[in-house]
PDB file of C-alpha atoms in Angstrom:
ATOM      1  CA  UNK A   1      20.906   3.601 -30.969  1.00  0.00           C
ATOM      2  CA  UNK A   2      20.590   0.865 -28.307  1.00  0.00           C
ATOM      3  CA  UNK A   3      21.035   3.642 -25.664  1.00  0.00           C
ATOM      4  CA  UNK A   4      18.107   5.762 -27.110  1.00  0.00           C
ATOM      5  CA  UNK A   5      15.853   3.049 -27.309  1.00  0.00           C
ATOM      6  CA  UNK A   6      16.411   2.153 -23.484  1.00  0.00           C
ATOM      7  CA  UNK A   7      15.782   5.958 -22.517  1.00  0.00           C
ATOM      8  CA  UNK A   8      12.553   5.896 -24.552  1.00  0.00           C
ATOM      9  CA  UNK A   9      11.362   2.710 -22.715  1.00  0.00           C
ATOM     10  CA  UNK A  10      12.173   4.296 -19.246  1.00  0.00           C
ATOM     11  CA  UNK A  11      10.407   7.428 -20.137  1.00  0.00           C
ATOM     12  CA  UNK A  12       7.208   5.595 -21.399  1.00  0.00           C
ATOM     13  CA  UNK A  13       7.128   3.574 -18.155  1.00  0.00           C
ATOM     14  CA  UNK A  14       7.229   6.529 -15.981  1.00  0.00           C
ATOM     15  CA  UNK A  15       4.560   8.192 -18.031  1.00  0.00           C
ATOM     16  CA  UNK A  16       2.347   5.170 -17.673  1.00  0.00           C
ATOM     17  CA  UNK A  17       2.315   5.930 -13.979  1.00  0.00           C
ATOM     18  CA  UNK A  18       0.255   9.172 -14.005  1.00  0.00           C
ATOM     19  CA  UNK A  19      -3.076   9.993 -12.185  1.00  0.00           C
ATOM     20  CA  UNK A  20      -3.689  13.381 -13.945  1.00  0.00           C
ATOM     21  CA  UNK A  21      -6.614  11.853 -15.946  1.00  0.00           C
ATOM     22  CA  UNK A  22      -7.789   9.135 -13.521  1.00  0.00           C
ATOM     23  CA  UNK A  23     -11.602   8.434 -13.294  1.00  0.00           C
ATOM     24  CA  UNK A  24     -13.854   6.473 -11.196  1.00  0.00           C
ATOM     25  CA  UNK A  25     -14.484   2.808 -12.858  1.00  0.00           C
ATOM     26  CA  UNK A  26     -17.931   2.510 -11.187  1.00  0.00           C
ATOM     27  CA  UNK A  27     -16.604  -0.713  -9.706  1.00  0.00           C
ATOM     28  CA  UNK A  28     -16.640  -1.495  -6.010  1.00  0.00           C
ATOM     29  CA  UNK A  29     -16.358  -4.189  -3.441  1.00  0.00           C
ATOM     30  CA  UNK A  30     -18.516  -4.177  -0.203  1.00  0.00           C
ATOM     31  CA  UNK A  31     -16.619  -5.523   2.670  1.00  0.00           C
ATOM     32  CA  UNK A  32     -19.324  -4.772   5.441  1.00  0.00           C
ATOM     33  CA  UNK A  33     -20.140  -8.270   5.895  1.00  0.00           C
ATOM     34  CA  UNK A  34     -16.626  -9.071   7.011  1.00  0.00           C
ATOM     35  CA  UNK A  35     -15.683  -5.917   9.119  1.00  0.00           C
ATOM     36  CA  UNK A  36     -17.440  -2.592  10.148  1.00  0.00           C
ATOM     37  CA  UNK A  37     -14.154  -0.789  10.125  1.00  0.00           C
ATOM     38  CA  UNK A  38     -11.809  -1.531   7.336  1.00  0.00           C
ATOM     39  CA  UNK A  39      -8.459   0.091   6.787  1.00  0.00           C
ATOM     40  CA  UNK A  40      -5.706  -1.728   4.381  1.00  0.00           C
ATOM     41  CA  UNK A  41      -5.904  -3.343   1.008  1.00  0.00           C
ATOM     42  CA  UNK A  42      -3.509  -5.602  -1.086  1.00  0.00           C
ATOM     43  CA  UNK A  43      -4.037  -7.146  -4.374  1.00  0.00           C
ATOM     44  CA  UNK A  44      -1.878 -10.089  -5.252  1.00  0.00           C
ATOM     45  CA  UNK A  45      -1.233 -13.360  -7.125  1.00  0.00           C
ATOM     46  CA  UNK A  46      -1.769 -11.723 -10.704  1.00  0.00           C
ATOM     47  CA  UNK A  47      -4.689  -9.657  -9.577  1.00  0.00           C
ATOM     48  CA  UNK A  48      -6.833 -12.814  -8.628  1.00  0.00           C
ATOM     49  CA  UNK A  49      -6.845 -12.404  -5.070  1.00  0.00           C
ATOM     50  CA  UNK A  50      -7.559  -9.422  -2.401  1.00  0.00           C
ATOM     51  CA  UNK A  51      -6.839  -8.798   1.178  1.00  0.00           C
ATOM     52  CA  UNK A  52      -8.339  -6.437   3.512  1.00  0.00           C
ATOM     53  CA  UNK A  53      -7.738  -5.479   7.205  1.00  0.00           C
ATOM     54  CA  UNK A  54     -10.586  -5.246   9.785  1.00  0.00           C
ATOM     55  CA  UNK A  55      -9.984  -2.998  12.850  1.00  0.00           C
ATOM     56  CA  UNK A  56     -13.333  -4.167  14.316  1.00  0.00           C
ATOM     57  CA  UNK A  57     -12.455  -7.852  14.261  1.00  0.00           C
ATOM     58  CA  UNK A  58      -8.748  -7.612  14.129  1.00  0.00           C
ATOM     59  CA  UNK A  59      -8.513  -9.724  11.195  1.00  0.00           C
ATOM     60  CA  UNK A  60      -7.082 -10.010   7.534  1.00  0.00           C
ATOM     61  CA  UNK A  61      -9.681 -11.241   5.368  1.00  0.00           C
ATOM     62  CA  UNK A  62      -9.287 -12.717   1.714  1.00  0.00           C
ATOM     63  CA  UNK A  63     -11.180 -12.395  -1.446  1.00  0.00           C
ATOM     64  CA  UNK A  64     -11.148 -13.886  -4.876  1.00  0.00           C
ATOM     65  CA  UNK A  65     -11.335 -11.907  -8.024  1.00  0.00           C
ATOM     66  CA  UNK A  66     -13.032 -14.112 -10.961  1.00  0.00           C
ATOM     67  CA  UNK A  67     -11.601 -11.434 -13.165  1.00  0.00           C
ATOM     68  CA  UNK A  68      -8.187 -10.389 -12.425  1.00  0.00           C
ATOM     69  CA  UNK A  69      -7.862  -6.673 -11.135  1.00  0.00           C
ATOM     70  CA  UNK A  70     -11.439  -6.253 -11.402  1.00  0.00           C
ATOM     71  CA  UNK A  71     -12.738  -5.550  -7.961  1.00  0.00           C
ATOM     72  CA  UNK A  72     -16.347  -5.811  -8.915  1.00  0.00           C
ATOM     73  CA  UNK A  73     -15.856  -9.478  -9.520  1.00  0.00           C
ATOM     74  CA  UNK A  74     -14.476  -9.971  -5.989  1.00  0.00           C
ATOM     75  CA  UNK A  75     -16.216 -12.230  -3.527  1.00  0.00           C
ATOM     76  CA  UNK A  76     -15.138 -13.238  -0.050  1.00  0.00           C
ATOM     77  CA  UNK A  77     -13.055 -16.569  -0.057  1.00  0.00           C
ATOM     78  CA  UNK A  78     -14.056 -17.470   3.524  1.00  0.00           C
ATOM     79  CA  UNK A  79     -10.456 -17.260   4.637  1.00  0.00           C
ATOM     80  CA  UNK A  80      -9.141 -14.978   7.298  1.00  0.00           C
ATOM     81  CA  UNK A  81      -6.277 -14.490   9.852  1.00  0.00           C
ATOM     82  CA  UNK A  82      -6.781 -13.058  13.470  1.00  0.00           C
ATOM     83  CA  UNK A  83      -3.747 -10.618  14.212  1.00  0.00           C
ATOM     84  CA  UNK A  84      -5.348  -9.648  17.721  1.00  0.00           C
ATOM     85  CA  UNK A  85      -2.381 -11.279  19.674  1.00  0.00           C
ATOM     86  CA  UNK A  86      -0.086  -8.758  17.622  1.00  0.00           C
ATOM     87  CA  UNK A  87      -2.267  -5.480  17.336  1.00  0.00           C
ATOM     88  CA  UNK A  88      -5.775  -4.475  18.443  1.00  0.00           C
ATOM     89  CA  UNK A  89      -5.947  -1.842  15.530  1.00  0.00           C
ATOM     90  CA  UNK A  90      -4.251  -3.341  12.199  1.00  0.00           C
ATOM     91  CA  UNK A  91      -3.970  -0.802   9.685  1.00  0.00           C
ATOM     92  CA  UNK A  92      -2.149  -1.877   6.345  1.00  0.00           C
ATOM     93  CA  UNK A  93      -0.653  -4.646   4.748  1.00  0.00           C
ATOM     94  CA  UNK A  94       1.757  -5.665   2.112  1.00  0.00           C
ATOM     95  CA  UNK A  95       3.034  -9.203   0.562  1.00  0.00           C
ATOM     96  CA  UNK A  96       6.142 -10.423  -0.592  1.00  0.00           C
ATOM     97  CA  UNK A  97       5.920 -10.790  -4.448  1.00  0.00           C
ATOM     98  CA  UNK A  98       5.740 -14.548  -4.328  1.00  0.00           C
ATOM     99  CA  UNK A  99       3.071 -14.396  -1.731  1.00  0.00           C
ATOM    100  CA  UNK A 100       5.016 -16.296   1.086  1.00  0.00           C
ATOM    101  CA  UNK A 101       5.294 -13.550   3.592  1.00  0.00           C
ATOM    102  CA  UNK A 102       2.974 -10.869   4.675  1.00  0.00           C
ATOM    103  CA  UNK A 103       3.583  -7.477   6.714  1.00  0.00           C
ATOM    104  CA  UNK A 104       1.132  -5.614   8.919  1.00  0.00           C
ATOM    105  CA  UNK A 105       1.325  -2.261  10.168  1.00  0.00           C
ATOM    106  CA  UNK A 106      -0.221  -2.016  13.861  1.00  0.00           C
ATOM    107  CA  UNK A 107      -1.967   1.292  14.700  1.00  0.00           C
ATOM    108  CA  UNK A 108      -1.992   0.439  18.454  1.00  0.00           C
ATOM    109  CA  UNK A 109       1.267  -1.053  18.947  1.00  0.00           C
ATOM    110  CA  UNK A 110       3.193   1.296  16.656  1.00  0.00           C
ATOM    111  CA  UNK A 111       5.073  -1.776  14.925  1.00  0.00           C
ATOM    112  CA  UNK A 112       5.109  -3.777  11.671  1.00  0.00           C
ATOM    113  CA  UNK A 113       4.787  -7.329  12.189  1.00  0.00           C
ATOM    114  CA  UNK A 114       5.742 -10.171   9.732  1.00  0.00           C
ATOM    115  CA  UNK A 115       3.886 -13.463   9.072  1.00  0.00           C
ATOM    116  CA  UNK A 116       4.673 -16.734   6.892  1.00  0.00           C
ATOM    117  CA  UNK A 117       2.303 -18.308   4.717  1.00  0.00           C
ATOM    118  CA  UNK A 118       2.976 -22.095   4.389  1.00  0.00           C
ATOM    119  CA  UNK A 119       0.685 -21.863   1.260  1.00  0.00           C
ATOM    120  CA  UNK A 120       1.515 -18.659  -0.746  1.00  0.00           C
ATOM    121  CA  UNK A 121      -1.472 -16.472  -1.123  1.00  0.00           C
ATOM    122  CA  UNK A 122      -3.717 -18.380   1.082  1.00  0.00           C
ATOM    123  CA  UNK A 123      -3.890 -16.005   4.288  1.00  0.00           C
ATOM    124  CA  UNK A 124      -5.590 -19.023   6.313  1.00  0.00           C
ATOM    125  CA  UNK A 125      -2.191 -20.752   6.545  1.00  0.00           C
ATOM    126  CA  UNK A 126      -0.394 -17.462   7.745  1.00  0.00           C
ATOM    127  CA  UNK A 127       1.337 -17.706  11.242  1.00  0.00           C
ATOM    128  CA  UNK A 128       3.144 -14.888  12.967  1.00  0.00           C
ATOM    129  CA  UNK A 129       6.938 -15.167  12.254  1.00  0.00           C
ATOM    130  CA  UNK A 130       7.873 -13.632  15.437  1.00  0.00           C
ATOM    131  CA  UNK A 131       9.524 -10.783  13.723  1.00  0.00           C
ATOM    132  CA  UNK A 132       8.636  -7.059  13.946  1.00  0.00           C
ATOM    133  CA  UNK A 133       9.960  -3.590  13.589  1.00  0.00           C
ATOM    134  CA  UNK A 134       9.219  -0.847  16.246  1.00  0.00           C
ATOM    135  CA  UNK A 135       8.035   2.279  14.935  1.00  0.00           C
ATOM    136  CA  UNK A 136       7.713   4.278  18.041  1.00  0.00           C
ATOM    137  CA  UNK A 137      10.393   6.791  17.192  1.00  0.00           C
ATOM    138  CA  UNK A 138       9.733   8.115  13.557  1.00  0.00           C
ATOM    139  CA  UNK A 139       6.470   9.952  12.817  1.00  0.00           C
ATOM    140  CA  UNK A 140       4.953   9.935  16.430  1.00  0.00           C
ATOM    141  CA  UNK A 141       4.837   6.106  15.972  1.00  0.00           C
ATOM    142  CA  UNK A 142       1.831   5.842  13.976  1.00  0.00           C
ATOM    143  CA  UNK A 143       2.811   4.716  10.258  1.00  0.00           C
ATOM    144  CA  UNK A 144      -0.270   3.031   8.671  1.00  0.00           C
ATOM    145  CA  UNK A 145       0.862   3.033   5.090  1.00  0.00           C
ATOM    146  CA  UNK A 146       3.519   0.323   4.096  1.00  0.00           C
ATOM    147  CA  UNK A 147       5.517  -0.489   1.006  1.00  0.00           C
ATOM    148  CA  UNK A 148       8.600  -2.755   0.487  1.00  0.00           C
ATOM    149  CA  UNK A 149      10.606  -2.358  -2.656  1.00  0.00           C
ATOM    150  CA  UNK A 150      10.479  -5.668  -4.763  1.00  0.00           C
ATOM    151  CA  UNK A 151      14.020  -6.767  -3.816  1.00  0.00           C
ATOM    152  CA  UNK A 152      13.054  -6.715  -0.146  1.00  0.00           C
ATOM    153  CA  UNK A 153      15.942  -4.242   0.942  1.00  0.00           C
ATOM    154  CA  UNK A 154      13.838  -0.967   1.200  1.00  0.00           C
ATOM    155  CA  UNK A 155      10.773  -0.355   3.273  1.00  0.00           C
ATOM    156  CA  UNK A 156       8.555   2.934   3.242  1.00  0.00           C
ATOM    157  CA  UNK A 157       6.126   4.113   5.988  1.00  0.00           C
ATOM    158  CA  UNK A 158       3.803   7.110   5.818  1.00  0.00           C
ATOM    159  CA  UNK A 159       2.981   8.680   9.262  1.00  0.00           C
ATOM    160  CA  UNK A 160      -0.266  10.076  10.131  1.00  0.00           C
ATOM    161  CA  UNK A 161       1.318  12.061  13.257  1.00  0.00           C
ATOM    162  CA  UNK A 162       4.614  12.756  11.504  1.00  0.00           C
ATOM    163  CA  UNK A 163       2.966  13.775   8.084  1.00  0.00           C
ATOM    164  CA  UNK A 164       5.765  12.143   6.294  1.00  0.00           C
ATOM    165  CA  UNK A 165       7.176   9.286   4.386  1.00  0.00           C
ATOM    166  CA  UNK A 166       9.959   7.390   6.090  1.00  0.00           C
ATOM    167  CA  UNK A 167      12.604   5.276   4.501  1.00  0.00           C
ATOM    168  CA  UNK A 168      14.271   2.068   5.948  1.00  0.00           C
ATOM    169  CA  UNK A 169      16.622  -0.369   4.866  1.00  0.00           C
ATOM    170  CA  UNK A 170      16.498  -4.095   5.592  1.00  0.00           C
ATOM    171  CA  UNK A 171      19.910  -5.592   6.161  1.00  0.00           C
ATOM    172  CA  UNK A 172      18.471  -9.059   5.548  1.00  0.00           C
ATOM    173  CA  UNK A 173      15.989  -8.502   2.631  1.00  0.00           C
ATOM    174  CA  UNK A 174      12.376  -9.274   3.534  1.00  0.00           C
ATOM    175  CA  UNK A 175      13.167  -9.625   7.193  1.00  0.00           C
ATOM    176  CA  UNK A 176      11.423  -6.778   8.920  1.00  0.00           C
ATOM    177  CA  UNK A 177      13.102  -7.492  12.068  1.00  0.00           C
ATOM    178  CA  UNK A 178      16.516  -6.082  10.465  1.00  0.00           C
ATOM    179  CA  UNK A 179      15.079  -2.982   9.272  1.00  0.00           C
ATOM    180  CA  UNK A 180      16.654   0.215  10.324  1.00  0.00           C
ATOM    181  CA  UNK A 181      15.792   3.792   9.753  1.00  0.00           C
ATOM    182  CA  UNK A 182      17.653   5.786   7.081  1.00  0.00           C
ATOM    183  CA  UNK A 183      17.265   8.922   8.658  1.00  0.00           C
ATOM    184  CA  UNK A 184      15.469   9.984   5.483  1.00  0.00           C
ATOM    185  CA  UNK A 185      12.051  11.509   5.226  1.00  0.00           C
ATOM    186  CA  UNK A 186       9.724  13.415   3.130  1.00  0.00           C
ATOM    187  CA  UNK A 187       7.013  15.653   4.353  1.00  0.00           C
ATOM    188  CA  UNK A 188       3.614  15.497   2.887  1.00  0.00           C
ATOM    189  CA  UNK A 189       2.001  17.964   5.169  1.00  0.00           C
ATOM    190  CA  UNK A 190       1.364  20.303   2.536  1.00  0.00           C
ATOM    191  CA  UNK A 191      -0.803  17.969   0.767  1.00  0.00           C
ATOM    192  CA  UNK A 192      -2.760  16.476   3.658  1.00  0.00           C
ATOM    193  CA  UNK A 193      -2.319  16.060   7.418  1.00  0.00           C
ATOM    194  CA  UNK A 194      -3.581  12.518   7.660  1.00  0.00           C
ATOM    195  CA  UNK A 195      -1.931  10.489   5.038  1.00  0.00           C
ATOM    196  CA  UNK A 196      -2.861   6.852   5.297  1.00  0.00           C
ATOM    197  CA  UNK A 197      -2.071   4.952   2.127  1.00  0.00           C
ATOM    198  CA  UNK A 198       1.313   4.628   0.376  1.00  0.00           C
ATOM    199  CA  UNK A 199       2.315   3.002  -3.114  1.00  0.00           C
ATOM    200  CA  UNK A 200       5.281   3.195  -5.430  1.00  0.00           C
ATOM    201  CA  UNK A 201       5.909   2.652  -9.248  1.00  0.00           C
ATOM    202  CA  UNK A 202       8.043  -0.672 -10.222  1.00  0.00           C
ATOM    203  CA  UNK A 203      10.820   1.796 -10.884  1.00  0.00           C
ATOM    204  CA  UNK A 204      10.664   3.733  -7.590  1.00  0.00           C
ATOM    205  CA  UNK A 205      10.328   6.916  -9.754  1.00  0.00           C
ATOM    206  CA  UNK A 206       6.751   7.597  -8.798  1.00  0.00           C
ATOM    207  CA  UNK A 207       5.241   7.475  -5.340  1.00  0.00           C
ATOM    208  CA  UNK A 208       1.334   8.070  -4.522  1.00  0.00           C
ATOM    209  CA  UNK A 209      -0.257   8.786  -1.229  1.00  0.00           C
ATOM    210  CA  UNK A 210      -3.935   8.977  -0.175  1.00  0.00           C
ATOM    211  CA  UNK A 211      -5.130  11.490   2.389  1.00  0.00           C
ATOM    212  CA  UNK A 212      -7.761  10.875   4.673  1.00  0.00           C
ATOM    213  CA  UNK A 213      -8.397  14.590   5.562  1.00  0.00           C
ATOM    214  CA  UNK A 214      -8.633  15.832   1.777  1.00  0.00           C
ATOM    215  CA  UNK A 215     -10.000  12.500   0.283  1.00  0.00           C
ATOM    216  CA  UNK A 216      -7.386  12.828  -2.466  1.00  0.00           C
ATOM    217  CA  UNK A 217      -4.656  10.671  -4.024  1.00  0.00           C
ATOM    218  CA  UNK A 218      -1.611  12.508  -4.512  1.00  0.00           C
ATOM    219  CA  UNK A 219       1.204  12.066  -7.001  1.00  0.00           C
ATOM    220  CA  UNK A 220       5.016  12.645  -6.294  1.00  0.00           C
ATOM    221  CA  UNK A 221       8.364  12.177  -8.383  1.00  0.00           C
ATOM    222  CA  UNK A 222      11.484  10.789  -6.960  1.00  0.00           C
ATOM    223  CA  UNK A 223      14.361  12.323  -8.783  1.00  0.00           C
ATOM    224  CA  UNK A 224      16.511   9.392  -7.589  1.00  0.00           C
ATOM    225  CA  UNK A 225      14.629   6.377  -7.730  1.00  0.00           C
ATOM    226  CA  UNK A 226      13.987   4.796  -4.169  1.00  0.00           C
ATOM    227  CA  UNK A 227      15.700   7.918  -2.251  1.00  0.00           C
ATOM    228  CA  UNK A 228      12.708   9.451  -0.536  1.00  0.00           C
ATOM    229  CA  UNK A 229      14.767  12.553   0.097  1.00  0.00           C
ATOM    230  CA  UNK A 230      14.745  13.323  -3.516  1.00  0.00           C
ATOM    231  CA  UNK A 231      10.920  13.423  -3.776  1.00  0.00           C
ATOM    232  CA  UNK A 232       8.788  16.238  -5.005  1.00  0.00           C
ATOM    233  CA  UNK A 233       4.971  16.806  -5.375  1.00  0.00           C
ATOM    234  CA  UNK A 234       3.956  16.723  -9.095  1.00  0.00           C
ATOM    235  CA  UNK A 235       0.878  19.134  -8.241  1.00  0.00           C
ATOM    236  CA  UNK A 236      -1.319  16.036  -9.221  1.00  0.00           C
ATOM    237  CA  UNK A 237      -4.180  14.837  -7.241  1.00  0.00           C
ATOM    238  CA  UNK A 238      -7.461  12.935  -7.620  1.00  0.00           C
ATOM    239  CA  UNK A 239     -10.413  13.409  -5.540  1.00  0.00           C
ATOM    240  CA  UNK A 240     -12.164  10.503  -4.305  1.00  0.00           C
ATOM    241  CA  UNK A 241     -14.716  12.556  -2.073  1.00  0.00           C
ATOM    242  CA  UNK A 242     -17.487  11.270  -4.303  1.00  0.00           C
ATOM    243  CA  UNK A 243     -17.114   7.709  -3.441  1.00  0.00           C
ATOM    244  CA  UNK A 244     -15.917   8.054   0.448  1.00  0.00           C
ATOM    245  CA  UNK A 245     -15.109  10.848   2.512  1.00  0.00           C
ATOM    246  CA  UNK A 246     -12.801   8.773   4.837  1.00  0.00           C
ATOM    247  CA  UNK A 247     -10.480   7.097   2.362  1.00  0.00           C
ATOM    248  CA  UNK A 248      -7.568   5.218   3.954  1.00  0.00           C
ATOM    249  CA  UNK A 249      -5.593   2.303   2.221  1.00  0.00           C
ATOM    250  CA  UNK A 250      -4.242   2.445  -1.400  1.00  0.00           C
ATOM    251  CA  UNK A 251      -3.090   0.040  -3.877  1.00  0.00           C
ATOM    252  CA  UNK A 252      -2.328  -0.119  -7.679  1.00  0.00           C
ATOM    253  CA  UNK A 253      -2.311  -2.524 -10.501  1.00  0.00           C
ATOM    254  CA  UNK A 254       1.416  -3.463 -11.500  1.00  0.00           C
ATOM    255  CA  UNK A 255       0.989  -1.645 -15.024  1.00  0.00           C
ATOM    256  CA  UNK A 256      -0.278   1.434 -13.363  1.00  0.00           C
ATOM    257  CA  UNK A 257      -3.585   1.400 -15.150  1.00  0.00           C
ATOM    258  CA  UNK A 258      -5.893   1.338 -12.260  1.00  0.00           C
ATOM    259  CA  UNK A 259      -5.767   2.091  -8.435  1.00  0.00           C
ATOM    260  CA  UNK A 260      -7.943   1.207  -5.717  1.00  0.00           C
ATOM    261  CA  UNK A 261      -8.933   3.028  -2.398  1.00  0.00           C
ATOM    262  CA  UNK A 262     -10.427   1.614   0.808  1.00  0.00           C
ATOM    263  CA  UNK A 263     -13.354   3.662   1.909  1.00  0.00           C
ATOM    264  CA  UNK A 264     -13.799   3.339   5.542  1.00  0.00           C
ATOM    265  CA  UNK A 265     -17.006   5.137   5.637  1.00  0.00           C
ATOM    266  CA  UNK A 266     -18.763   3.294   2.925  1.00  0.00           C
ATOM    267  CA  UNK A 267     -17.108  -0.100   3.860  1.00  0.00           C
ATOM    268  CA  UNK A 268     -16.172  -0.578   0.305  1.00  0.00           C
ATOM    269  CA  UNK A 269     -13.053  -0.931  -2.216  1.00  0.00           C
ATOM    270  CA  UNK A 270     -13.301   1.354  -4.962  1.00  0.00           C
ATOM    271  CA  UNK A 271     -11.630   1.404  -8.352  1.00  0.00           C
ATOM    272  CA  UNK A 272     -10.199   3.861 -10.657  1.00  0.00           C
ATOM    273  CA  UNK A 273      -8.704   3.938 -13.911  1.00  0.00           C
ATOM    274  CA  UNK A 274      -5.758   6.117 -14.884  1.00  0.00           C
TER     275      UNK A 274
END
């Protein structure tokens, strides 16, 4: 009986991460006052804080959400971090679950950089940790979308030029300088030739990518969780064209009930319900 209950819970969790019936929530956040060319997005600290990368000013900007996970309640926290010393075209970003470490993918340098936050989730206290991973070999070097497994031992990057998701192992958890390519990748070119955003469900059984060319979010299933070589397309996608025709970054609420895309042309973050 216990065995059956465990199986049912696992299935329910997987079913929650399904965007087949997703719809625009008519909620948005304008970031135009901070940067004219935004690319990356991350929501953290239980949905009370948001972070956006700007390619014009080469900074990471921090926002406060008065209602957790409701992007329409976000306001600029007057906190930012310049990353110009590392990269002149910052793309996407990711945080360690406790908010003490931030990772940034660089569009011009073809590297992922690591930063330490002396006060968790406060980007104004971040400093470069002098740790990076060179990505010039995989995917033509340009890999904007980044995601790290919750235990810090697996990293995934989606490549614009390679049209694929690439998998890495971190021999020291959460230390990006210890990352090595697993020689495993999954092509997404049949869905979009310019994938930018990347996100995984907590179980590692579902993967989502946002395509800049088609302006859609795509859903995939991994037969073996966290093993990108076992991924397959679910033939499920959601168009975000009505909100922006140049969608880039992508992130989800931890329970899978909402997702958010970065609209580079509209200079807005748009929220959707699943």
